Amino acid sequence: MSDPDLDIRPATEADLDALFDLWSDFSREMAEMDPYNEVADGDLRAVQDDYRREALADDDQRIFLAVAADGDGGPVPVGYVTAERKGSPPVFARGDRVNVGELYVRERYRGEGLADRLLDRALAWGRDQGCERISLSVNVDNERARAFYERRGFEPRRLKLDRPLE
């Protein structure tokens, strides 16, 4: 997708409404895929805004927002990616990595290369931060996302397991 009417830029506090709307759609899709991802009750907007403000103020984190022009030329948020630089414990002979926490594209914009562009932004930022690797987690049942990441060269390194405590 090389649409000149689409911009990917660092998010700011002015984007909190857009980020909340995108995250809400993302979290709903993830909860439909796996009840483990169901969000808590309560004032999620306030919690989400605080969480995003902390990320925006942290030099080791970035949120990149994809904005398209609507039919009237106005901005429409259509996707985002979060990235965080993670240091390597000193006992390992490896450098820092950038971790992608969330990558979401609105359904209407999927299949057009926007996820590639968002991931590329996170990769470029990680390289600029001196990171050697990129990592992420993906829901085991999210076949489309898994195929996307595998196509981009990601391979399983660890298998994360969990279960309820009884």
PDB file of N, CA and C in Angstrom, residues 53-159:
ATOM      1  N   ARG A  53      -0.664   7.391  27.838  1.00  0.00           N
ATOM      2  CA  ARG A  53       0.151   8.562  28.218  1.00  0.00           C
ATOM      3  C   ARG A  53       1.521   8.119  28.733  1.00  0.00           C
ATOM      4  N   GLU A  54       1.536   7.065  29.554  1.00  0.00           N
ATOM      5  CA  GLU A  54       2.811   6.546  30.061  1.00  0.00           C
ATOM      6  C   GLU A  54       3.699   6.085  28.911  1.00  0.00           C
ATOM      7  N   ALA A  55       3.113   5.383  27.951  1.00  0.00           N
ATOM      8  CA  ALA A  55       3.891   4.905  26.804  1.00  0.00           C
ATOM      9  C   ALA A  55       4.417   6.071  25.976  1.00  0.00           C
ATOM     10  N   LEU A  56       3.577   7.067  25.756  1.00  0.00           N
ATOM     11  CA  LEU A  56       3.993   8.217  24.955  1.00  0.00           C
ATOM     12  C   LEU A  56       5.122   9.004  25.615  1.00  0.00           C
ATOM     13  N   ALA A  57       5.186   8.989  26.938  1.00  0.00           N
ATOM     14  CA  ALA A  57       6.219   9.724  27.672  1.00  0.00           C
ATOM     15  C   ALA A  57       7.506   8.925  27.848  1.00  0.00           C
ATOM     16  N   ASP A  58       7.491   7.654  27.516  1.00  0.00           N
ATOM     17  CA  ASP A  58       8.623   6.753  27.734  1.00  0.00           C
ATOM     18  C   ASP A  58       9.500   6.721  26.481  1.00  0.00           C
ATOM     19  N   ASP A  59      10.766   7.101  26.615  1.00  0.00           N
ATOM     20  CA  ASP A  59      11.679   7.101  25.468  1.00  0.00           C
ATOM     21  C   ASP A  59      11.917   5.709  24.895  1.00  0.00           C
ATOM     22  N   ASP A  60      11.629   4.670  25.668  1.00  0.00           N
ATOM     23  CA  ASP A  60      11.825   3.293  25.203  1.00  0.00           C
ATOM     24  C   ASP A  60      10.578   2.713  24.550  1.00  0.00           C
ATOM     25  N   GLN A  61       9.562   3.540  24.313  1.00  0.00           N
ATOM     26  CA  GLN A  61       8.337   3.055  23.679  1.00  0.00           C
ATOM     27  C   GLN A  61       7.907   4.021  22.578  1.00  0.00           C
ATOM     28  N   ARG A  62       7.234   3.457  21.575  1.00  0.00           N
ATOM     29  CA  ARG A  62       6.635   4.262  20.522  1.00  0.00           C
ATOM     30  C   ARG A  62       5.297   3.642  20.133  1.00  0.00           C
ATOM     31  N   ILE A  63       4.387   4.516  19.758  1.00  0.00           N
ATOM     32  CA  ILE A  63       3.124   4.115  19.153  1.00  0.00           C
ATOM     33  C   ILE A  63       3.066   4.823  17.808  1.00  0.00           C
ATOM     34  N   PHE A  64       2.916   4.045  16.745  1.00  0.00           N
ATOM     35  CA  PHE A  64       2.787   4.622  15.414  1.00  0.00           C
ATOM     36  C   PHE A  64       1.346   4.457  14.959  1.00  0.00           C
ATOM     37  N   LEU A  65       0.771   5.537  14.471  1.00  0.00           N
ATOM     38  CA  LEU A  65      -0.628   5.587  14.073  1.00  0.00           C
ATOM     39  C   LEU A  65      -0.716   5.741  12.566  1.00  0.00           C
ATOM     40  N   ALA A  66      -1.555   4.892  11.937  1.00  0.00           N
ATOM     41  CA  ALA A  66      -1.820   5.004  10.499  1.00  0.00           C
ATOM     42  C   ALA A  66      -3.106   5.792  10.318  1.00  0.00           C
ATOM     43  N   VAL A  67      -3.026   6.856   9.521  1.00  0.00           N
ATOM     44  CA  VAL A  67      -4.159   7.741   9.304  1.00  0.00           C
ATOM     45  C   VAL A  67      -4.388   7.865   7.806  1.00  0.00           C
ATOM     46  N   ALA A  68      -5.626   7.583   7.379  1.00  0.00           N
ATOM     47  CA  ALA A  68      -6.008   7.721   5.973  1.00  0.00           C
ATOM     48  C   ALA A  68      -6.895   8.952   5.823  1.00  0.00           C
ATOM     49  N   ALA A  69      -6.989   9.437   4.611  1.00  0.00           N
ATOM     50  CA  ALA A  69      -7.903  10.538   4.328  1.00  0.00           C
ATOM     51  C   ALA A  69      -9.259   9.947   3.977  1.00  0.00           C
ATOM     52  N   ASP A  70     -10.322  10.500   4.580  1.00  0.00           N
ATOM     53  CA  ASP A  70     -11.662  10.033   4.222  1.00  0.00           C
ATOM     54  C   ASP A  70     -12.084  10.714   2.923  1.00  0.00           C
ATOM     55  N   GLY A  71     -13.284  10.472   2.479  1.00  0.00           N
ATOM     56  CA  GLY A  71     -13.771  11.039   1.227  1.00  0.00           C
ATOM     57  C   GLY A  71     -13.728  12.549   1.185  1.00  0.00           C
ATOM     58  N   ASP A  72     -13.793  13.189   2.348  1.00  0.00           N
ATOM     59  CA  ASP A  72     -13.760  14.650   2.412  1.00  0.00           C
ATOM     60  C   ASP A  72     -12.358  15.182   2.697  1.00  0.00           C
ATOM     61  N   GLY A  73     -11.367  14.289   2.730  1.00  0.00           N
ATOM     62  CA  GLY A  73      -9.995  14.707   2.995  1.00  0.00           C
ATOM     63  C   GLY A  73      -9.641  14.784   4.467  1.00  0.00           C
ATOM     64  N   GLY A  74     -10.583  14.460   5.337  1.00  0.00           N
ATOM     65  CA  GLY A  74     -10.310  14.483   6.768  1.00  0.00           C
ATOM     66  C   GLY A  74      -9.561  13.239   7.211  1.00  0.00           C
ATOM     67  N   PRO A  75      -8.883  13.299   8.360  1.00  0.00           N
ATOM     68  CA  PRO A  75      -8.106  12.147   8.835  1.00  0.00           C
ATOM     69  C   PRO A  75      -8.981  11.066   9.464  1.00  0.00           C
ATOM     70  N   VAL A  76      -8.689   9.818   9.110  1.00  0.00           N
ATOM     71  CA  VAL A  76      -9.385   8.661   9.669  1.00  0.00           C
ATOM     72  C   VAL A  76      -8.332   7.684  10.183  1.00  0.00           C
ATOM     73  N   PRO A  77      -8.271   7.436  11.496  1.00  0.00           N
ATOM     74  CA  PRO A  77      -7.320   6.460  12.030  1.00  0.00           C
ATOM     75  C   PRO A  77      -7.704   5.049  11.570  1.00  0.00           C
ATOM     76  N   VAL A  78      -6.743   4.327  10.997  1.00  0.00           N
ATOM     77  CA  VAL A  78      -7.055   3.012  10.430  1.00  0.00           C
ATOM     78  C   VAL A  78      -6.195   1.883  10.981  1.00  0.00           C
ATOM     79  N   GLY A  79      -5.196   2.206  11.803  1.00  0.00           N
ATOM     80  CA  GLY A  79      -4.370   1.157  12.375  1.00  0.00           C
ATOM     81  C   GLY A  79      -3.278   1.738  13.254  1.00  0.00           C
ATOM     82  N   TYR A  80      -2.625   0.870  13.995  1.00  0.00           N
ATOM     83  CA  TYR A  80      -1.527   1.313  14.849  1.00  0.00           C
ATOM     84  C   TYR A  80      -0.637   0.132  15.213  1.00  0.00           C
ATOM     85  N   VAL A  81       0.554   0.463  15.683  1.00  0.00           N
ATOM     86  CA  VAL A  81       1.485  -0.531  16.196  1.00  0.00           C
ATOM     87  C   VAL A  81       2.174   0.070  17.414  1.00  0.00           C
ATOM     88  N   THR A  82       2.402  -0.760  18.433  1.00  0.00           N
ATOM     89  CA  THR A  82       3.173  -0.327  19.596  1.00  0.00           C
ATOM     90  C   THR A  82       4.505  -1.069  19.593  1.00  0.00           C
ATOM     91  N   ALA A  83       5.546  -0.361  19.988  1.00  0.00           N
ATOM     92  CA  ALA A  83       6.887  -0.944  20.016  1.00  0.00           C
ATOM     93  C   ALA A  83       7.585  -0.507  21.301  1.00  0.00           C
ATOM     94  N   GLU A  84       8.336  -1.429  21.887  1.00  0.00           N
ATOM     95  CA  GLU A  84       9.064  -1.122  23.117  1.00  0.00           C
ATOM     96  C   GLU A  84      10.445  -1.745  23.069  1.00  0.00           C
ATOM     97  N   ARG A  85      11.445  -0.936  23.384  1.00  0.00           N
ATOM     98  CA  ARG A  85      12.812  -1.464  23.464  1.00  0.00           C
ATOM     99  C   ARG A  85      12.955  -2.218  24.772  1.00  0.00           C
ATOM    100  N   LYS A  86      13.437  -3.445  24.666  1.00  0.00           N
ATOM    101  CA  LYS A  86      13.642  -4.302  25.834  1.00  0.00           C
ATOM    102  C   LYS A  86      15.124  -4.665  25.908  1.00  0.00           C
ATOM    103  N   GLY A  87      15.713  -4.438  27.051  1.00  0.00           N
ATOM    104  CA  GLY A  87      17.111  -4.779  27.247  1.00  0.00           C
ATOM    105  C   GLY A  87      17.298  -6.270  27.457  1.00  0.00           C
ATOM    106  N   SER A  88      18.454  -6.745  27.093  1.00  0.00           N
ATOM    107  CA  SER A  88      18.789  -8.148  27.304  1.00  0.00           C
ATOM    108  C   SER A  88      19.449  -8.295  28.670  1.00  0.00           C
ATOM    109  N   PRO A  89      19.085  -9.339  29.422  1.00  0.00           N
ATOM    110  CA  PRO A  89      19.787  -9.563  30.692  1.00  0.00           C
ATOM    111  C   PRO A  89      21.286  -9.718  30.426  1.00  0.00           C
ATOM    112  N   PRO A  90      22.122  -9.200  31.308  1.00  0.00           N
ATOM    113  CA  PRO A  90      23.569  -9.209  31.057  1.00  0.00           C
ATOM    114  C   PRO A  90      24.195 -10.599  30.992  1.00  0.00           C
ATOM    115  N   VAL A  91      23.470 -11.624  31.374  1.00  0.00           N
ATOM    116  CA  VAL A  91      24.031 -12.974  31.307  1.00  0.00           C
ATOM    117  C   VAL A  91      23.967 -13.560  29.898  1.00  0.00           C
ATOM    118  N   PHE A  92      23.270 -12.892  28.991  1.00  0.00           N
ATOM    119  CA  PHE A  92      23.153 -13.401  27.625  1.00  0.00           C
ATOM    120  C   PHE A  92      24.004 -12.578  26.670  1.00  0.00           C
ATOM    121  N   ALA A  93      24.562 -13.252  25.680  1.00  0.00           N
ATOM    122  CA  ALA A  93      25.409 -12.599  24.673  1.00  0.00           C
ATOM    123  C   ALA A  93      24.543 -12.119  23.514  1.00  0.00           C
ATOM    124  N   ARG A  94      23.583 -11.277  23.824  1.00  0.00           N
ATOM    125  CA  ARG A  94      22.731 -10.711  22.782  1.00  0.00           C
ATOM    126  C   ARG A  94      22.378  -9.286  23.174  1.00  0.00           C
ATOM    127  N   GLY A  95      22.019  -8.524  22.192  1.00  0.00           N
ATOM    128  CA  GLY A  95      21.689  -7.130  22.426  1.00  0.00           C
ATOM    129  C   GLY A  95      20.207  -6.926  22.702  1.00  0.00           C
ATOM    130  N   ASP A  96      19.827  -5.665  22.742  1.00  0.00           N
ATOM    131  CA  ASP A  96      18.437  -5.296  22.978  1.00  0.00           C
ATOM    132  C   ASP A  96      17.547  -5.765  21.835  1.00  0.00           C
ATOM    133  N   ARG A  97      16.252  -5.813  22.129  1.00  0.00           N
ATOM    134  CA  ARG A  97      15.274  -6.156  21.100  1.00  0.00           C
ATOM    135  C   ARG A  97      14.135  -5.154  21.162  1.00  0.00           C
ATOM    136  N   VAL A  98      13.425  -5.042  20.075  1.00  0.00           N
ATOM    137  CA  VAL A  98      12.205  -4.248  20.066  1.00  0.00           C
ATOM    138  C   VAL A  98      11.052  -5.244  20.104  1.00  0.00           C
ATOM    139  N   ASN A  99      10.125  -5.019  21.007  1.00  0.00           N
ATOM    140  CA  ASN A  99       8.974  -5.898  21.144  1.00  0.00           C
ATOM    141  C   ASN A  99       7.735  -5.188  20.616  1.00  0.00           C
ATOM    142  N   VAL A 100       7.040  -5.849  19.709  1.00  0.00           N
ATOM    143  CA  VAL A 100       5.765  -5.335  19.208  1.00  0.00           C
ATOM    144  C   VAL A 100       4.684  -5.855  20.140  1.00  0.00           C
ATOM    145  N   GLY A 101       4.038  -4.950  20.843  1.00  0.00           N
ATOM    146  CA  GLY A 101       2.994  -5.345  21.782  1.00  0.00           C
ATOM    147  C   GLY A 101       1.639  -5.478  21.113  1.00  0.00           C
ATOM    148  N   GLU A 102       1.323  -4.559  20.204  1.00  0.00           N
ATOM    149  CA  GLU A 102       0.037  -4.554  19.514  1.00  0.00           C
ATOM    150  C   GLU A 102       0.250  -4.096  18.078  1.00  0.00           C
ATOM    151  N   LEU A 103      -0.392  -4.765  17.157  1.00  0.00           N
ATOM    152  CA  LEU A 103      -0.447  -4.317  15.766  1.00  0.00           C
ATOM    153  C   LEU A 103      -1.867  -4.576  15.301  1.00  0.00           C
ATOM    154  N   TYR A 104      -2.542  -3.518  14.890  1.00  0.00           N
ATOM    155  CA  TYR A 104      -3.947  -3.644  14.504  1.00  0.00           C
ATOM    156  C   TYR A 104      -4.231  -2.786  13.284  1.00  0.00           C
ATOM    157  N   VAL A 105      -4.987  -3.373  12.358  1.00  0.00           N
ATOM    158  CA  VAL A 105      -5.458  -2.676  11.159  1.00  0.00           C
ATOM    159  C   VAL A 105      -6.957  -2.910  11.068  1.00  0.00           C
ATOM    160  N   ARG A 106      -7.709  -1.823  10.886  1.00  0.00           N
ATOM    161  CA  ARG A 106      -9.162  -1.969  10.716  1.00  0.00           C
ATOM    162  C   ARG A 106      -9.449  -2.889   9.535  1.00  0.00           C
ATOM    163  N   GLU A 107     -10.505  -3.689   9.693  1.00  0.00           N
ATOM    164  CA  GLU A 107     -10.831  -4.723   8.707  1.00  0.00           C
ATOM    165  C   GLU A 107     -10.887  -4.184   7.274  1.00  0.00           C
ATOM    166  N   ARG A 108     -11.461  -3.043   7.093  1.00  0.00           N
ATOM    167  CA  ARG A 108     -11.613  -2.466   5.748  1.00  0.00           C
ATOM    168  C   ARG A 108     -10.266  -2.239   5.052  1.00  0.00           C
ATOM    169  N   TYR A 109      -9.202  -2.069   5.824  1.00  0.00           N
ATOM    170  CA  TYR A 109      -7.887  -1.747   5.268  1.00  0.00           C
ATOM    171  C   TYR A 109      -6.937  -2.946   5.244  1.00  0.00           C
ATOM    172  N   ARG A 110      -7.430  -4.111   5.608  1.00  0.00           N
ATOM    173  CA  ARG A 110      -6.585  -5.305   5.623  1.00  0.00           C
ATOM    174  C   ARG A 110      -6.354  -5.818   4.195  1.00  0.00           C
ATOM    175  N   GLY A 111      -5.226  -6.481   4.023  1.00  0.00           N
ATOM    176  CA  GLY A 111      -4.903  -7.072   2.730  1.00  0.00           C
ATOM    177  C   GLY A 111      -4.333  -6.072   1.734  1.00  0.00           C
ATOM    178  N   GLU A 112      -4.009  -4.867   2.202  1.00  0.00           N
ATOM    179  CA  GLU A 112      -3.484  -3.831   1.312  1.00  0.00           C
ATOM    180  C   GLU A 112      -2.040  -3.457   1.640  1.00  0.00           C
ATOM    181  N   GLY A 113      -1.417  -4.183   2.549  1.00  0.00           N
ATOM    182  CA  GLY A 113      -0.028  -3.908   2.897  1.00  0.00           C
ATOM    183  C   GLY A 113       0.170  -2.966   4.064  1.00  0.00           C
ATOM    184  N   LEU A 114      -0.911  -2.527   4.702  1.00  0.00           N
ATOM    185  CA  LEU A 114      -0.767  -1.592   5.814  1.00  0.00           C
ATOM    186  C   LEU A 114      -0.080  -2.240   7.012  1.00  0.00           C
ATOM    187  N   ALA A 115      -0.389  -3.487   7.300  1.00  0.00           N
ATOM    188  CA  ALA A 115       0.285  -4.170   8.413  1.00  0.00           C
ATOM    189  C   ALA A 115       1.789  -4.240   8.153  1.00  0.00           C
ATOM    190  N   ASP A 116       2.181  -4.481   6.907  1.00  0.00           N
ATOM    191  CA  ASP A 116       3.608  -4.475   6.548  1.00  0.00           C
ATOM    192  C   ASP A 116       4.227  -3.111   6.836  1.00  0.00           C
ATOM    193  N   ARG A 117       3.543  -2.068   6.448  1.00  0.00           N
ATOM    194  CA  ARG A 117       4.078  -0.720   6.654  1.00  0.00           C
ATOM    195  C   ARG A 117       4.189  -0.386   8.142  1.00  0.00           C
ATOM    196  N   LEU A 118       3.194  -0.777   8.924  1.00  0.00           N
ATOM    197  CA  LEU A 118       3.266  -0.543  10.373  1.00  0.00           C
ATOM    198  C   LEU A 118       4.419  -1.329  10.999  1.00  0.00           C
ATOM    199  N   LEU A 119       4.539  -2.596  10.622  1.00  0.00           N
ATOM    200  CA  LEU A 119       5.631  -3.407  11.159  1.00  0.00           C
ATOM    201  C   LEU A 119       6.976  -2.833  10.733  1.00  0.00           C
ATOM    202  N   ASP A 120       7.075  -2.377   9.492  1.00  0.00           N
ATOM    203  CA  ASP A 120       8.324  -1.765   9.032  1.00  0.00           C
ATOM    204  C   ASP A 120       8.682  -0.533   9.851  1.00  0.00           C
ATOM    205  N   ARG A 121       7.686   0.235  10.258  1.00  0.00           N
ATOM    206  CA  ARG A 121       7.946   1.407  11.100  1.00  0.00           C
ATOM    207  C   ARG A 121       8.519   0.991  12.442  1.00  0.00           C
ATOM    208  N   ALA A 122       7.946  -0.072  13.030  1.00  0.00           N
ATOM    209  CA  ALA A 122       8.463  -0.575  14.302  1.00  0.00           C
ATOM    210  C   ALA A 122       9.887  -1.106  14.134  1.00  0.00           C
ATOM    211  N   LEU A 123      10.137  -1.814  13.029  1.00  0.00           N
ATOM    212  CA  LEU A 123      11.485  -2.329  12.750  1.00  0.00           C
ATOM    213  C   LEU A 123      12.491  -1.192  12.616  1.00  0.00           C
ATOM    214  N   ALA A 124      12.125  -0.164  11.859  1.00  0.00           N
ATOM    215  CA  ALA A 124      13.032   0.969  11.650  1.00  0.00           C
ATOM    216  C   ALA A 124      13.328   1.663  12.975  1.00  0.00           C
ATOM    217  N   TRP A 125      12.300   1.853  13.788  1.00  0.00           N
ATOM    218  CA  TRP A 125      12.511   2.485  15.085  1.00  0.00           C
ATOM    219  C   TRP A 125      13.436   1.617  15.946  1.00  0.00           C
ATOM    220  N   GLY A 126      13.212   0.308  15.948  1.00  0.00           N
ATOM    221  CA  GLY A 126      14.079  -0.589  16.717  1.00  0.00           C
ATOM    222  C   GLY A 126      15.528  -0.516  16.257  1.00  0.00           C
ATOM    223  N   ARG A 127      15.746  -0.487  14.955  1.00  0.00           N
ATOM    224  CA  ARG A 127      17.115  -0.346  14.443  1.00  0.00           C
ATOM    225  C   ARG A 127      17.728   0.973  14.910  1.00  0.00           C
ATOM    226  N   ASP A 128      16.940   2.047  14.846  1.00  0.00           N
ATOM    227  CA  ASP A 128      17.431   3.358  15.302  1.00  0.00           C
ATOM    228  C   ASP A 128      17.792   3.342  16.784  1.00  0.00           C
ATOM    229  N   GLN A 129      17.155   2.471  17.553  1.00  0.00           N
ATOM    230  CA  GLN A 129      17.426   2.349  18.989  1.00  0.00           C
ATOM    231  C   GLN A 129      18.584   1.397  19.274  1.00  0.00           C
ATOM    232  N   GLY A 130      19.163   0.819  18.235  1.00  0.00           N
ATOM    233  CA  GLY A 130      20.287  -0.099  18.409  1.00  0.00           C
ATOM    234  C   GLY A 130      19.875  -1.521  18.724  1.00  0.00           C
ATOM    235  N   CYS A 131      18.622  -1.851  18.505  1.00  0.00           N
ATOM    236  CA  CYS A 131      18.152  -3.215  18.792  1.00  0.00           C
ATOM    237  C   CYS A 131      18.660  -4.189  17.732  1.00  0.00           C
ATOM    238  N   GLU A 132      18.870  -5.428  18.161  1.00  0.00           N
ATOM    239  CA  GLU A 132      19.353  -6.479  17.267  1.00  0.00           C
ATOM    240  C   GLU A 132      18.243  -7.389  16.758  1.00  0.00           C
ATOM    241  N   ARG A 133      17.145  -7.470  17.492  1.00  0.00           N
ATOM    242  CA  ARG A 133      16.074  -8.402  17.148  1.00  0.00           C
ATOM    243  C   ARG A 133      14.731  -7.730  17.358  1.00  0.00           C
ATOM    244  N   ILE A 134      13.704  -8.360  16.792  1.00  0.00           N
ATOM    245  CA  ILE A 134      12.332  -7.940  17.028  1.00  0.00           C
ATOM    246  C   ILE A 134      11.559  -9.157  17.508  1.00  0.00           C
ATOM    247  N   SER A 135      10.659  -8.950  18.466  1.00  0.00           N
ATOM    248  CA  SER A 135       9.877 -10.060  19.001  1.00  0.00           C
ATOM    249  C   SER A 135       8.430  -9.621  19.154  1.00  0.00           C
ATOM    250  N   LEU A 136       7.567 -10.602  19.306  1.00  0.00           N
ATOM    251  CA  LEU A 136       6.143 -10.345  19.523  1.00  0.00           C
ATOM    252  C   LEU A 136       5.483 -11.632  19.954  1.00  0.00           C
ATOM    253  N   SER A 137       4.262 -11.513  20.441  1.00  0.00           N
ATOM    254  CA  SER A 137       3.429 -12.662  20.755  1.00  0.00           C
ATOM    255  C   SER A 137       2.187 -12.573  19.893  1.00  0.00           C
ATOM    256  N   VAL A 138       1.667 -13.718  19.516  1.00  0.00           N
ATOM    257  CA  VAL A 138       0.455 -13.757  18.706  1.00  0.00           C
ATOM    258  C   VAL A 138      -0.430 -14.873  19.241  1.00  0.00           C
ATOM    259  N   ASN A 139      -1.731 -14.639  19.252  1.00  0.00           N
ATOM    260  CA  ASN A 139      -2.664 -15.653  19.721  1.00  0.00           C
ATOM    261  C   ASN A 139      -2.548 -16.889  18.833  1.00  0.00           C
ATOM    262  N   VAL A 140      -2.484 -18.047  19.432  1.00  0.00           N
ATOM    263  CA  VAL A 140      -2.297 -19.293  18.687  1.00  0.00           C
ATOM    264  C   VAL A 140      -3.423 -19.533  17.682  1.00  0.00           C
ATOM    265  N   ASP A 141      -4.621 -19.025  17.949  1.00  0.00           N
ATOM    266  CA  ASP A 141      -5.748 -19.220  17.041  1.00  0.00           C
ATOM    267  C   ASP A 141      -5.869 -18.133  15.976  1.00  0.00           C
ATOM    268  N   ASN A 142      -5.008 -17.149  16.012  1.00  0.00           N
ATOM    269  CA  ASN A 142      -5.057 -16.065  15.038  1.00  0.00           C
ATOM    270  C   ASN A 142      -4.237 -16.457  13.811  1.00  0.00           C
ATOM    271  N   GLU A 143      -4.839 -17.298  12.985  1.00  0.00           N
ATOM    272  CA  GLU A 143      -4.120 -17.864  11.845  1.00  0.00           C
ATOM    273  C   GLU A 143      -3.679 -16.806  10.843  1.00  0.00           C
ATOM    274  N   ARG A 144      -4.514 -15.799  10.623  1.00  0.00           N
ATOM    275  CA  ARG A 144      -4.137 -14.755   9.669  1.00  0.00           C
ATOM    276  C   ARG A 144      -2.900 -14.005  10.153  1.00  0.00           C
ATOM    277  N   ALA A 145      -2.884 -13.625  11.420  1.00  0.00           N
ATOM    278  CA  ALA A 145      -1.726 -12.911  11.966  1.00  0.00           C
ATOM    279  C   ALA A 145      -0.494 -13.803  11.976  1.00  0.00           C
ATOM    280  N   ARG A 146      -0.661 -15.056  12.352  1.00  0.00           N
ATOM    281  CA  ARG A 146       0.484 -15.967  12.357  1.00  0.00           C
ATOM    282  C   ARG A 146       1.079 -16.113  10.963  1.00  0.00           C
ATOM    283  N   ALA A 147       0.230 -16.243   9.961  1.00  0.00           N
ATOM    284  CA  ALA A 147       0.714 -16.351   8.576  1.00  0.00           C
ATOM    285  C   ALA A 147       1.447 -15.075   8.162  1.00  0.00           C
ATOM    286  N   PHE A 148       0.907 -13.931   8.547  1.00  0.00           N
ATOM    287  CA  PHE A 148       1.557 -12.654   8.231  1.00  0.00           C
ATOM    288  C   PHE A 148       2.955 -12.603   8.835  1.00  0.00           C
ATOM    289  N   TYR A 149       3.066 -12.912  10.124  1.00  0.00           N
ATOM    290  CA  TYR A 149       4.365 -12.831  10.784  1.00  0.00           C
ATOM    291  C   TYR A 149       5.341 -13.868  10.232  1.00  0.00           C
ATOM    292  N   GLU A 150       4.872 -15.057   9.940  1.00  0.00           N
ATOM    293  CA  GLU A 150       5.748 -16.069   9.349  1.00  0.00           C
ATOM    294  C   GLU A 150       6.242 -15.612   7.981  1.00  0.00           C
ATOM    295  N   ARG A 151       5.360 -15.004   7.196  1.00  0.00           N
ATOM    296  CA  ARG A 151       5.758 -14.477   5.884  1.00  0.00           C
ATOM    297  C   ARG A 151       6.826 -13.399   6.050  1.00  0.00           C
ATOM    298  N   ARG A 152       6.789 -12.687   7.171  1.00  0.00           N
ATOM    299  CA  ARG A 152       7.766 -11.637   7.437  1.00  0.00           C
ATOM    300  C   ARG A 152       9.041 -12.172   8.097  1.00  0.00           C
ATOM    301  N   GLY A 153       9.166 -13.492   8.219  1.00  0.00           N
ATOM    302  CA  GLY A 153      10.402 -14.098   8.710  1.00  0.00           C
ATOM    303  C   GLY A 153      10.437 -14.415  10.196  1.00  0.00           C
ATOM    304  N   PHE A 154       9.333 -14.228  10.886  1.00  0.00           N
ATOM    305  CA  PHE A 154       9.295 -14.569  12.309  1.00  0.00           C
ATOM    306  C   PHE A 154       9.198 -16.078  12.463  1.00  0.00           C
ATOM    307  N   GLU A 155       9.913 -16.586  13.461  1.00  0.00           N
ATOM    308  CA  GLU A 155       9.882 -18.010  13.770  1.00  0.00           C
ATOM    309  C   GLU A 155       9.645 -18.184  15.262  1.00  0.00           C
ATOM    310  N   PRO A 156       8.972 -19.267  15.640  1.00  0.00           N
ATOM    311  CA  PRO A 156       8.780 -19.509  17.081  1.00  0.00           C
ATOM    312  C   PRO A 156      10.127 -19.718  17.771  1.00  0.00           C
ATOM    313  N   ARG A 157      10.296 -19.074  18.896  1.00  0.00           N
ATOM    314  CA  ARG A 157      11.504 -19.263  19.697  1.00  0.00           C
ATOM    315  C   ARG A 157      11.136 -19.884  21.031  1.00  0.00           C
ATOM    316  N   ARG A 158       9.993 -19.512  21.553  1.00  0.00           N
ATOM    317  CA  ARG A 158       9.512 -20.046  22.821  1.00  0.00           C
ATOM    318  C   ARG A 158       8.039 -20.390  22.666  1.00  0.00           C
ATOM    319  N   LEU A 159       7.564 -21.273  23.465  1.00  0.00           N
ATOM    320  CA  LEU A 159       6.158 -21.597  23.516  1.00  0.00           C
ATOM    321  C   LEU A 159       5.651 -21.167  24.893  1.00  0.00           C
TER     322      LEU A 159
END
